[in-house]
mmCIF file of C-alpha atoms in Angstrom:
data_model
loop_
_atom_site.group_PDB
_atom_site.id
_atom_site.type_symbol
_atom_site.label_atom_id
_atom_site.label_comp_id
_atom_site.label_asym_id
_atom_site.label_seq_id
_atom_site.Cartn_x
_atom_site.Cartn_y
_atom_site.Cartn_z
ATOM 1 C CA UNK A 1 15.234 -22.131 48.600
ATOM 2 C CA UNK A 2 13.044 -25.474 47.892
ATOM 3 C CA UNK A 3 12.280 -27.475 51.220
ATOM 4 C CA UNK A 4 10.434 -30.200 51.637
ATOM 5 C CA UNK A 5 6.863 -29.181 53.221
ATOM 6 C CA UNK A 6 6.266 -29.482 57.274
ATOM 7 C CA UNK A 7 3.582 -28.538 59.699
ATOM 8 C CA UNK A 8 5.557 -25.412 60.608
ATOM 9 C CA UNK A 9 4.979 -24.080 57.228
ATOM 10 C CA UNK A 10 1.269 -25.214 56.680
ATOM 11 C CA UNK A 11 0.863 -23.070 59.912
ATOM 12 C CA UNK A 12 2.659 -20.500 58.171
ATOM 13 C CA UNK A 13 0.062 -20.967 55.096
ATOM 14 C CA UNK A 14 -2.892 -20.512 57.079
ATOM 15 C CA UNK A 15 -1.561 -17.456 59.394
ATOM 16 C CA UNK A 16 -1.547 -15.252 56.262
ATOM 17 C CA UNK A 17 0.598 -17.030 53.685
ATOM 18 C CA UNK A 18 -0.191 -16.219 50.620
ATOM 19 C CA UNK A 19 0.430 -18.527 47.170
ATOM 20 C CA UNK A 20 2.083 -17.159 44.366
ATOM 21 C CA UNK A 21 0.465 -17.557 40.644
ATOM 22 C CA UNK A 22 -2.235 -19.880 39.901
ATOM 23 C CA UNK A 23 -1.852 -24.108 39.577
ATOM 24 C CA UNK A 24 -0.055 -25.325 36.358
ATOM 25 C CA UNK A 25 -0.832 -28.993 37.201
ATOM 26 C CA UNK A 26 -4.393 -30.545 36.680
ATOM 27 C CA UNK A 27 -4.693 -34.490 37.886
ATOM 28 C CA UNK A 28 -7.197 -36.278 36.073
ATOM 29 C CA UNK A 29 -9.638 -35.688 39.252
ATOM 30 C CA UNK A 30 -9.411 -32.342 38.968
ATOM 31 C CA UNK A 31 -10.595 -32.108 35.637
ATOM 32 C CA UNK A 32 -13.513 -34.503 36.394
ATOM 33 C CA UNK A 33 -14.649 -31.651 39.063
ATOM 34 C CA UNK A 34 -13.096 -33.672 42.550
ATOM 35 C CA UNK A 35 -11.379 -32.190 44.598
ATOM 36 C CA UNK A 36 -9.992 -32.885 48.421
ATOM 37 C CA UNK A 37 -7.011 -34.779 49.339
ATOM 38 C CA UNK A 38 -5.796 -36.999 48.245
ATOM 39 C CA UNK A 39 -6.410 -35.528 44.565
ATOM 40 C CA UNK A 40 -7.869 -39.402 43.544
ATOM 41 C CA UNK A 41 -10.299 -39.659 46.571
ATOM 42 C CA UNK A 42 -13.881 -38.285 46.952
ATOM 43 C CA UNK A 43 -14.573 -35.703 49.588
ATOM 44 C CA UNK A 44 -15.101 -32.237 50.462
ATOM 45 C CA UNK A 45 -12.966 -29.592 49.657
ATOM 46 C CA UNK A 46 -10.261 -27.887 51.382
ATOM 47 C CA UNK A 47 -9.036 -24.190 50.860
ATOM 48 C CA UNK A 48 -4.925 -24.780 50.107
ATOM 49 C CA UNK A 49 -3.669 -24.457 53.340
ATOM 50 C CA UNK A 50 -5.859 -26.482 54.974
ATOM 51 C CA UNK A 51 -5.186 -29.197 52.515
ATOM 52 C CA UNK A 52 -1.486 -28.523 52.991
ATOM 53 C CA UNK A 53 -1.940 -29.033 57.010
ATOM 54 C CA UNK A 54 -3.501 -31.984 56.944
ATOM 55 C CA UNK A 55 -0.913 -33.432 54.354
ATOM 56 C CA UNK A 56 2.059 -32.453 56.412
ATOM 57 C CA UNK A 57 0.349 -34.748 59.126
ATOM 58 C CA UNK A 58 0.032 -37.358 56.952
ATOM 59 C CA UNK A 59 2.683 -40.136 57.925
ATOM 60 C CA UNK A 60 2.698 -41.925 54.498
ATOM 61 C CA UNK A 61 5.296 -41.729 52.199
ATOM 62 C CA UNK A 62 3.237 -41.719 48.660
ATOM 63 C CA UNK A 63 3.529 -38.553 48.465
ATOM 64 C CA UNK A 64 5.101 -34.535 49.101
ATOM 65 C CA UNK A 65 4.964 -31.421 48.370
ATOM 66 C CA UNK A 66 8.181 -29.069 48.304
ATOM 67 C CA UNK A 67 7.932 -25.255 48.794
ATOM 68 C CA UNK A 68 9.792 -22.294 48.587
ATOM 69 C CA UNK A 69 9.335 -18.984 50.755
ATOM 70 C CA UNK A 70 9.633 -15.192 49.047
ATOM 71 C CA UNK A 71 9.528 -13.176 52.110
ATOM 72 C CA UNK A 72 7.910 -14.088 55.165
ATOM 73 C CA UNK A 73 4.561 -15.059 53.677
ATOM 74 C CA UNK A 74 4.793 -15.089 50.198
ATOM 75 C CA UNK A 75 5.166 -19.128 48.967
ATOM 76 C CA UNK A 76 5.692 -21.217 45.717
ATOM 77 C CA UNK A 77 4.415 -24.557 45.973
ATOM 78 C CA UNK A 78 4.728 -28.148 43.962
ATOM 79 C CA UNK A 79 2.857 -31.634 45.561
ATOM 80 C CA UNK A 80 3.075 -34.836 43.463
ATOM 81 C CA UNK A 81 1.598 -38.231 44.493
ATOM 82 C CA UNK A 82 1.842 -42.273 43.785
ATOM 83 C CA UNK A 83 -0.270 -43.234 40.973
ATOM 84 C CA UNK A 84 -0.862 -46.756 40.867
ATOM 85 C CA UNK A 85 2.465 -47.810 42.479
ATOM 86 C CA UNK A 86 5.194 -46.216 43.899
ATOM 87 C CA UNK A 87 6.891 -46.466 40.931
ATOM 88 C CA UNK A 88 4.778 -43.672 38.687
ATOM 89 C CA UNK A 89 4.049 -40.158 40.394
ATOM 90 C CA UNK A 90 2.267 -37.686 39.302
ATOM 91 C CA UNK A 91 2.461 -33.546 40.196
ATOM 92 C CA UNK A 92 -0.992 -32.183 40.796
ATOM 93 C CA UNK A 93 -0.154 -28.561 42.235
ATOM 94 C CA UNK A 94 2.773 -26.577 40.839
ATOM 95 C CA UNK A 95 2.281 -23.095 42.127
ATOM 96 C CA UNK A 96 4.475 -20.741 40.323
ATOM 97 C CA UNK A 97 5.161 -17.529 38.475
ATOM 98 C CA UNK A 98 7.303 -17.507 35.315
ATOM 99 C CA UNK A 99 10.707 -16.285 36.775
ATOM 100 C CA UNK A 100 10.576 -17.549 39.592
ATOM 101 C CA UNK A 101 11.173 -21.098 41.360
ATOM 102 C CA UNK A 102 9.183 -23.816 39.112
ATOM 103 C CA UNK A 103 12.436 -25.175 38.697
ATOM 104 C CA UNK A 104 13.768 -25.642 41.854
ATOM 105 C CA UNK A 105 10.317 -26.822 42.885
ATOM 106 C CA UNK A 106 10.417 -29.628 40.407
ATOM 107 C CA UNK A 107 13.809 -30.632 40.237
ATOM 108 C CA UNK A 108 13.417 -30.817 44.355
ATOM 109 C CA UNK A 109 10.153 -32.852 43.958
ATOM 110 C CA UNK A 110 11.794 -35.334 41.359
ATOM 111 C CA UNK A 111 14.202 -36.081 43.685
ATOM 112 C CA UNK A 112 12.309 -36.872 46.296
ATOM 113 C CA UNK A 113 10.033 -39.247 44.192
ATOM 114 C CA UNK A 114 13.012 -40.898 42.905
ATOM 115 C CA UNK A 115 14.199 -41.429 47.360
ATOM 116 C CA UNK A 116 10.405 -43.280 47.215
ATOM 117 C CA UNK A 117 11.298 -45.440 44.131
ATOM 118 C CA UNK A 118 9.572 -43.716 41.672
ATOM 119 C CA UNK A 119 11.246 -44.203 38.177
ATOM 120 C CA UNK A 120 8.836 -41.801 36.220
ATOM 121 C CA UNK A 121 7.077 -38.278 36.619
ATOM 122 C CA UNK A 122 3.736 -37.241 34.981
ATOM 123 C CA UNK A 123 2.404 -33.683 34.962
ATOM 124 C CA UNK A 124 -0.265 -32.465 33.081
ATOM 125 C CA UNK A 125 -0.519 -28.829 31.739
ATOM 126 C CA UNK A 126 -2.715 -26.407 30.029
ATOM 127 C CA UNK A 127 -1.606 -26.234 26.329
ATOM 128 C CA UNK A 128 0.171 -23.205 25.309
ATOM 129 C CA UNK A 129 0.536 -22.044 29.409
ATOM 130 C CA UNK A 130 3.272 -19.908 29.830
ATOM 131 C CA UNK A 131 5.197 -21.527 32.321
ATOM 132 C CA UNK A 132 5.789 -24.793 29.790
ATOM 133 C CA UNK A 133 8.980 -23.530 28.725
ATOM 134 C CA UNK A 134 10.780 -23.643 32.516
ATOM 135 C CA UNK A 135 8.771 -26.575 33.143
ATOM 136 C CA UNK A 136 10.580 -28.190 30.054
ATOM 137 C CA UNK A 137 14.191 -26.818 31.229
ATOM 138 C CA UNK A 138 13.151 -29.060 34.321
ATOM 139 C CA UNK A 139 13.690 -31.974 31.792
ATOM 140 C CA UNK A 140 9.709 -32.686 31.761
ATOM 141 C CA UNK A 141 9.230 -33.708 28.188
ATOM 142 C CA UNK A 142 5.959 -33.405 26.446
ATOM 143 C CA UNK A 143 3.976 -37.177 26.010
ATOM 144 C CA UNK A 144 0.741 -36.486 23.930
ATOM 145 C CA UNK A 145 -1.597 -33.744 23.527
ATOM 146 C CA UNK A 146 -5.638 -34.371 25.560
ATOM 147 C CA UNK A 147 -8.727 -32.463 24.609
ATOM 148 C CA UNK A 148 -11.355 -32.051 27.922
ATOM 149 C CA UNK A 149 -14.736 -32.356 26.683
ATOM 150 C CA UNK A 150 -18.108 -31.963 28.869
ATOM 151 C CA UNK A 151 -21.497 -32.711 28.355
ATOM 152 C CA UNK A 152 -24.341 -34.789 29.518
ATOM 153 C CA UNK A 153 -25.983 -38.122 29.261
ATOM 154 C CA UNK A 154 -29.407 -39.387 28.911
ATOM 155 C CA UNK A 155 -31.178 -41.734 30.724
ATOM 156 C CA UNK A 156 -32.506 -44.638 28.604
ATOM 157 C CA UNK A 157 -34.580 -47.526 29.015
ATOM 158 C CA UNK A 158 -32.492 -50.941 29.853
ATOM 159 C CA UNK A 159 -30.922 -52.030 26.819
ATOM 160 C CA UNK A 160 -29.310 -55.859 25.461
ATOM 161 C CA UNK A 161 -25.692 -56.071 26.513
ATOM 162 C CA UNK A 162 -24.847 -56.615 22.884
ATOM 163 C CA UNK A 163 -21.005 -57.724 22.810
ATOM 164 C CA UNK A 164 -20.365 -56.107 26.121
ATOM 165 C CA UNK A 165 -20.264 -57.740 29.670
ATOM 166 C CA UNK A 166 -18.617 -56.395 32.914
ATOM 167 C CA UNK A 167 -14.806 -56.262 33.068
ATOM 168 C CA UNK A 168 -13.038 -59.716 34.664
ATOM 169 C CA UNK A 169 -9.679 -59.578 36.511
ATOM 170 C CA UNK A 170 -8.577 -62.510 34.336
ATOM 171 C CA UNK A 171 -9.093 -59.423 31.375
ATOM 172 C CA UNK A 172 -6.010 -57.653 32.396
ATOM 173 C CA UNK A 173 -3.443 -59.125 29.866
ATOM 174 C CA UNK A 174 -5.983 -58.352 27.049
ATOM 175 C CA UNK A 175 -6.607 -54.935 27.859
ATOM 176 C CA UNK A 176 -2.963 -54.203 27.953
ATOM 177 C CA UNK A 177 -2.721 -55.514 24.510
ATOM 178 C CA UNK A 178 -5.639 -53.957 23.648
ATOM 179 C CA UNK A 179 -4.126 -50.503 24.755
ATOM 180 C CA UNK A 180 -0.567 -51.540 22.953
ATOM 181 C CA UNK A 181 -2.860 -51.971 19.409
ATOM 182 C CA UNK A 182 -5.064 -48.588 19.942
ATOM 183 C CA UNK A 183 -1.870 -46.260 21.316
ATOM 184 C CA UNK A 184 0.663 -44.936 19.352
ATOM 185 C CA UNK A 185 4.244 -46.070 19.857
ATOM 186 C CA UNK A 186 6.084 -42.848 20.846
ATOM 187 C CA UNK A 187 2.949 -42.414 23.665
ATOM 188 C CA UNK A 188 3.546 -46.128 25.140
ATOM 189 C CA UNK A 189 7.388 -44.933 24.838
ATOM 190 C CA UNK A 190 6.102 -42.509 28.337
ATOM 191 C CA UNK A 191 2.982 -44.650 29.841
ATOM 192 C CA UNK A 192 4.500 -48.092 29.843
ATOM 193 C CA UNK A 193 6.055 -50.511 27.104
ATOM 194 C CA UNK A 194 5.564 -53.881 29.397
ATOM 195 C CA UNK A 195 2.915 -54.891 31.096
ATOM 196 C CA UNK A 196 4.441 -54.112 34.608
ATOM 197 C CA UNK A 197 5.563 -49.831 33.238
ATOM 198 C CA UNK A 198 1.744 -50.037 31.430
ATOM 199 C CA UNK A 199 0.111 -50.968 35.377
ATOM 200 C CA UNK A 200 2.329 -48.542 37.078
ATOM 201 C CA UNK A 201 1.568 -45.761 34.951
ATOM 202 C CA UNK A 202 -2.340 -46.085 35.340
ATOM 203 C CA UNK A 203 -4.251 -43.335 36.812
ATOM 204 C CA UNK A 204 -5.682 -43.438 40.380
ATOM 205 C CA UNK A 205 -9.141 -44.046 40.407
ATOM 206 C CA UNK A 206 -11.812 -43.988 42.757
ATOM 207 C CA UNK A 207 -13.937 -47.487 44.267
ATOM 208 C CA UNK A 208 -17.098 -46.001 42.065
ATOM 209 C CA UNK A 209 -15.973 -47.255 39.062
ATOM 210 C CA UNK A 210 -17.927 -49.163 36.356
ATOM 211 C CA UNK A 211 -15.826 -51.602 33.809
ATOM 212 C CA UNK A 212 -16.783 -53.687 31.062
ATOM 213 C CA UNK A 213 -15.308 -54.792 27.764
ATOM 214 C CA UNK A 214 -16.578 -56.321 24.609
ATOM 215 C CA UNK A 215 -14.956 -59.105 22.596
ATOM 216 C CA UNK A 216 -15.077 -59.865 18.507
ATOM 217 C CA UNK A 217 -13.735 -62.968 16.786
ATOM 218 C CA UNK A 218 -11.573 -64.004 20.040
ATOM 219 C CA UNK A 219 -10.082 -61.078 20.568
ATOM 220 C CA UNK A 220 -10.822 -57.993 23.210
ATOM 221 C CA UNK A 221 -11.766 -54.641 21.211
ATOM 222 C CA UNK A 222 -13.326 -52.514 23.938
ATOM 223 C CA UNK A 223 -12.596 -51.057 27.516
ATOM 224 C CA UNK A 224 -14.549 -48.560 29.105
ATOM 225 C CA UNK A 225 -14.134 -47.085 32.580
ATOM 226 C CA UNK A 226 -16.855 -44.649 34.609
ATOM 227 C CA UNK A 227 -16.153 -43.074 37.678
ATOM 228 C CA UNK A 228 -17.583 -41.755 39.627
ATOM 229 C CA UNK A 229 -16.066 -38.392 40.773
ATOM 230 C CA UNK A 230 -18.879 -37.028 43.126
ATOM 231 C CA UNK A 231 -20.158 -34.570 40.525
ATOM 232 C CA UNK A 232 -20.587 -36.595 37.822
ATOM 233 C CA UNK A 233 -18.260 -39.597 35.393
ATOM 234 C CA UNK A 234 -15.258 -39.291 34.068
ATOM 235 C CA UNK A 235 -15.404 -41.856 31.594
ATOM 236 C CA UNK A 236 -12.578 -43.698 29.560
ATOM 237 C CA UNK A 237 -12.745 -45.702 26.399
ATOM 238 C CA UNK A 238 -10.267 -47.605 24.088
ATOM 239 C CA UNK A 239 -11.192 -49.229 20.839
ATOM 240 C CA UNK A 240 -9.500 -51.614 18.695
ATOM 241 C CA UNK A 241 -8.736 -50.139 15.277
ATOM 242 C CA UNK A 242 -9.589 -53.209 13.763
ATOM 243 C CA UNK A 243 -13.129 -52.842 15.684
ATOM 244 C CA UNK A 244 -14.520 -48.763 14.269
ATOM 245 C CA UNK A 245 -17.911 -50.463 14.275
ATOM 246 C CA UNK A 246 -17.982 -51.003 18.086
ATOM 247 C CA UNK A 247 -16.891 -47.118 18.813
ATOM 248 C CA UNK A 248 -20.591 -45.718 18.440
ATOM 249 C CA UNK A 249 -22.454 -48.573 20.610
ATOM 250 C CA UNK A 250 -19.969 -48.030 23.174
ATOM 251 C CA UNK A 251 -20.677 -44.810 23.509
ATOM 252 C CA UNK A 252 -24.078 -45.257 23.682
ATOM 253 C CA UNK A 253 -23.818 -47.260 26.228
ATOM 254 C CA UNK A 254 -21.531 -45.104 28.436
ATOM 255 C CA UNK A 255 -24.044 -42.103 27.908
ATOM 256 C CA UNK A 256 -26.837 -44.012 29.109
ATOM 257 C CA UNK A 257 -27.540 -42.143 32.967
ATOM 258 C CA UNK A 258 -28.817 -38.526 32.762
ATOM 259 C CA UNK A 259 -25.697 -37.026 34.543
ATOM 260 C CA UNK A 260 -22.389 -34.896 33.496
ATOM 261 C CA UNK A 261 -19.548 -36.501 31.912
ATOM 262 C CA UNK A 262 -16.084 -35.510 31.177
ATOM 263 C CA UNK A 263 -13.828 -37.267 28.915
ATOM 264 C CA UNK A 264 -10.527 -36.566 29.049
ATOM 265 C CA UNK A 265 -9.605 -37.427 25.149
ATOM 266 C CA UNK A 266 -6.066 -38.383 24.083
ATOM 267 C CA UNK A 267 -5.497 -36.327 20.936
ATOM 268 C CA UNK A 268 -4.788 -39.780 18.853
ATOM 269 C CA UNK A 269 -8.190 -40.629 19.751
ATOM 270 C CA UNK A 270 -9.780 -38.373 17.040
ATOM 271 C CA UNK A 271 -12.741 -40.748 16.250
ATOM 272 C CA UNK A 272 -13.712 -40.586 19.877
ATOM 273 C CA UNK A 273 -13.661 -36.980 19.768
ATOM 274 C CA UNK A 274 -15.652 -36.416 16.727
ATOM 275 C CA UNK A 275 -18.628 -38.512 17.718
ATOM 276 C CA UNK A 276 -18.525 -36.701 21.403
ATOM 277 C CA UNK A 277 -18.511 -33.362 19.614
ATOM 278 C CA UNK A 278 -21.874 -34.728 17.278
ATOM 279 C CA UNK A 279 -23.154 -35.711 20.229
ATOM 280 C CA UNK A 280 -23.549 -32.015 22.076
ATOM 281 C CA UNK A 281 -20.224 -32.181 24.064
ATOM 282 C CA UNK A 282 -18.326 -29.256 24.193
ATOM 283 C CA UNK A 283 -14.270 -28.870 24.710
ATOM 284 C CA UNK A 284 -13.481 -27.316 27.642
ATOM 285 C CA UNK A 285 -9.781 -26.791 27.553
ATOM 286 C CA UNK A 286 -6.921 -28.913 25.660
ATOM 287 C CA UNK A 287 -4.026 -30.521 27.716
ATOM 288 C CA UNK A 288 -0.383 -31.534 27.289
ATOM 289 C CA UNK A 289 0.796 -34.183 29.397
ATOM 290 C CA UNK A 290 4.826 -34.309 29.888
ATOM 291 C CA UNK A 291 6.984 -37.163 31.609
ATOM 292 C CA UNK A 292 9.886 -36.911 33.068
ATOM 293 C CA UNK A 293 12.150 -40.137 33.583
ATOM 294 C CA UNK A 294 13.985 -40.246 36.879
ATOM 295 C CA UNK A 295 16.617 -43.125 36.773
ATOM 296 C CA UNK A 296 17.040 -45.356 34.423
ATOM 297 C CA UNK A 297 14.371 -48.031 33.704
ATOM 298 C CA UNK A 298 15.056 -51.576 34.412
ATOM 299 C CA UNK A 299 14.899 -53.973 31.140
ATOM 300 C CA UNK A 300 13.313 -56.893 32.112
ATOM 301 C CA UNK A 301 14.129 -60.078 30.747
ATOM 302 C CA UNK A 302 10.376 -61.371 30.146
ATOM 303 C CA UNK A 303 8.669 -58.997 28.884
ATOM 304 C CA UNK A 304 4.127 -59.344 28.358
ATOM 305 C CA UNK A 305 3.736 -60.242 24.617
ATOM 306 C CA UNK A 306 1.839 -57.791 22.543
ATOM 307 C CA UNK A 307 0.049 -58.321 19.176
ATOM 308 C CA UNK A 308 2.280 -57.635 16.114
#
């Protein structure tokens, strides 16, 4: 049986417990090489139940992790978290074997997000893993399809800005429409119609982060994110698709320090992925991200105009 995780059984963990399978669930960190908790923040890493002790201690309520015992040491385990409100969580452990209590897990951890106010559930898989199928039975409906790619930068002499300049607070609105003219309709459907889903749904990052946009004829074309994960960027990048011509300089300019990079590349960014590919990158696993809606979504009356 599912029950919510406590200090008694993260002592149980690290007196001999023993996880079953291996994690289904990769955060965005992850990916980028971070780990420690919490999954967004930089620091050293901590063998499972370790990690699990020092959450159970933890007296906020952003977020859990639910587990089930086989025996008297064997466990299954699922944690989720807050992304950037309350409102959006995301699971970044699901330890499981196919048969056994994903389910439970899942439907035990939605329900507990929903008690925090959260009205939407992210988890990111493997493509093809095995355990998508249960996972799906769980009501977690795939999103859109991510290819990982990884490969290095080179350092280059000071260049002109060009048509970029450092992201503004006051830039917010136009990056939203930005994002609602470069993603497709059925993915905004999951990560946020309105401004207000669109915020919620954004991915924790850390403070070492680098922003900056470009503008053409009036209008914001680029966004670009770096941060800085402790063993290298995980970079971001949306492009207008009435801008193509800005794709390659922006680029260039996010590849300018000689360090690793990961971009985690939506698959309706194929552009993006072609150029990263010509440029030495190599794919290092493909991704499905599923949602999973848990109460009904609030219509607001106003909602943040987006371009036609």
């Amino acid at each position: 049986m599912a029950q919510l995780l406590h200090l008694s059984d993260a002592l149980r963990c690290l007196l001999g417990g023993t996880v079953q399978g291996t994690n289904h669930a990769f955060s965005r960190a992850w990916l980028a090489g971070q780990r420690g908790w919490p999954p967004v923040r930089a620091g050293g890493w901590l063998p499972l139940p370790a990690a699990l002790a020092r959450e159970s201690m933890d007296p906020r309520t952003d977020h859990a992790s639910w587990i089930a015992w086989q025996g008297t040491f064997r466990y299954s385990l699922a944690s989720a978290c807050a992304r950037a409100t309350p409102r959006v969580w995301e699971v970044h452990r699901l330890y499981a074997v196919q048969g056994g209590t994903s389910g439970e897990l899942l439907e035990a951890l939605t329900a507990h997000a929903g008690q925090q106010g959260a009205e939407r559930l992210f988890l990111r898989m493997v493509e093809g893993d095995p355990l998508a199928a249960e996972v799906r039975a769980s009501q977690f409906l795939p999103s859109f399809s991510e290819v990982l790619l990884v490969g290095e930068g080179r350092s280059s002499p000071p260049q002109k800005p060009g048509p970029f300049r450092p992201r503004e607070a006051r830039d917010e609105h136009a990056i939203f429409q930005l994002y609602s003219a470069a993603t497709p309709t059925a993915v905004r459907q999951s990560l946020g119609m309105t401004l207000d889903q669109w915020r919620d749904a954004s991915e924790c990052h850390p403070r070492q982060r680098e922003e900056w946009v470009a503008e053409q004829d009036g209008k914001l074309c680029v966004w670009a994110a770096l941060d800085w994960r402790g063993r290298g960027y995980d970079a971001r990048l949306m492009v207008h698709p009435d801008c193509p011509e800005l794709l390659a300089q922006a680029v260039e300019r996010a590849l300018r320090r000689s360090a690793r990079y990961t971009w985690l590349v939506p698959e309706y960014q194929e552009p993006l992925v072609r150029l990263l590919t010509a440029r030495g990158f190599r794919e290092a696993g493909r991704y499905t991200m599923l949602m999973k809606a848990t109460t009904a979504r609030v219509k607001h009356p106003s909602l943040a105009p987006v371009e036609a």
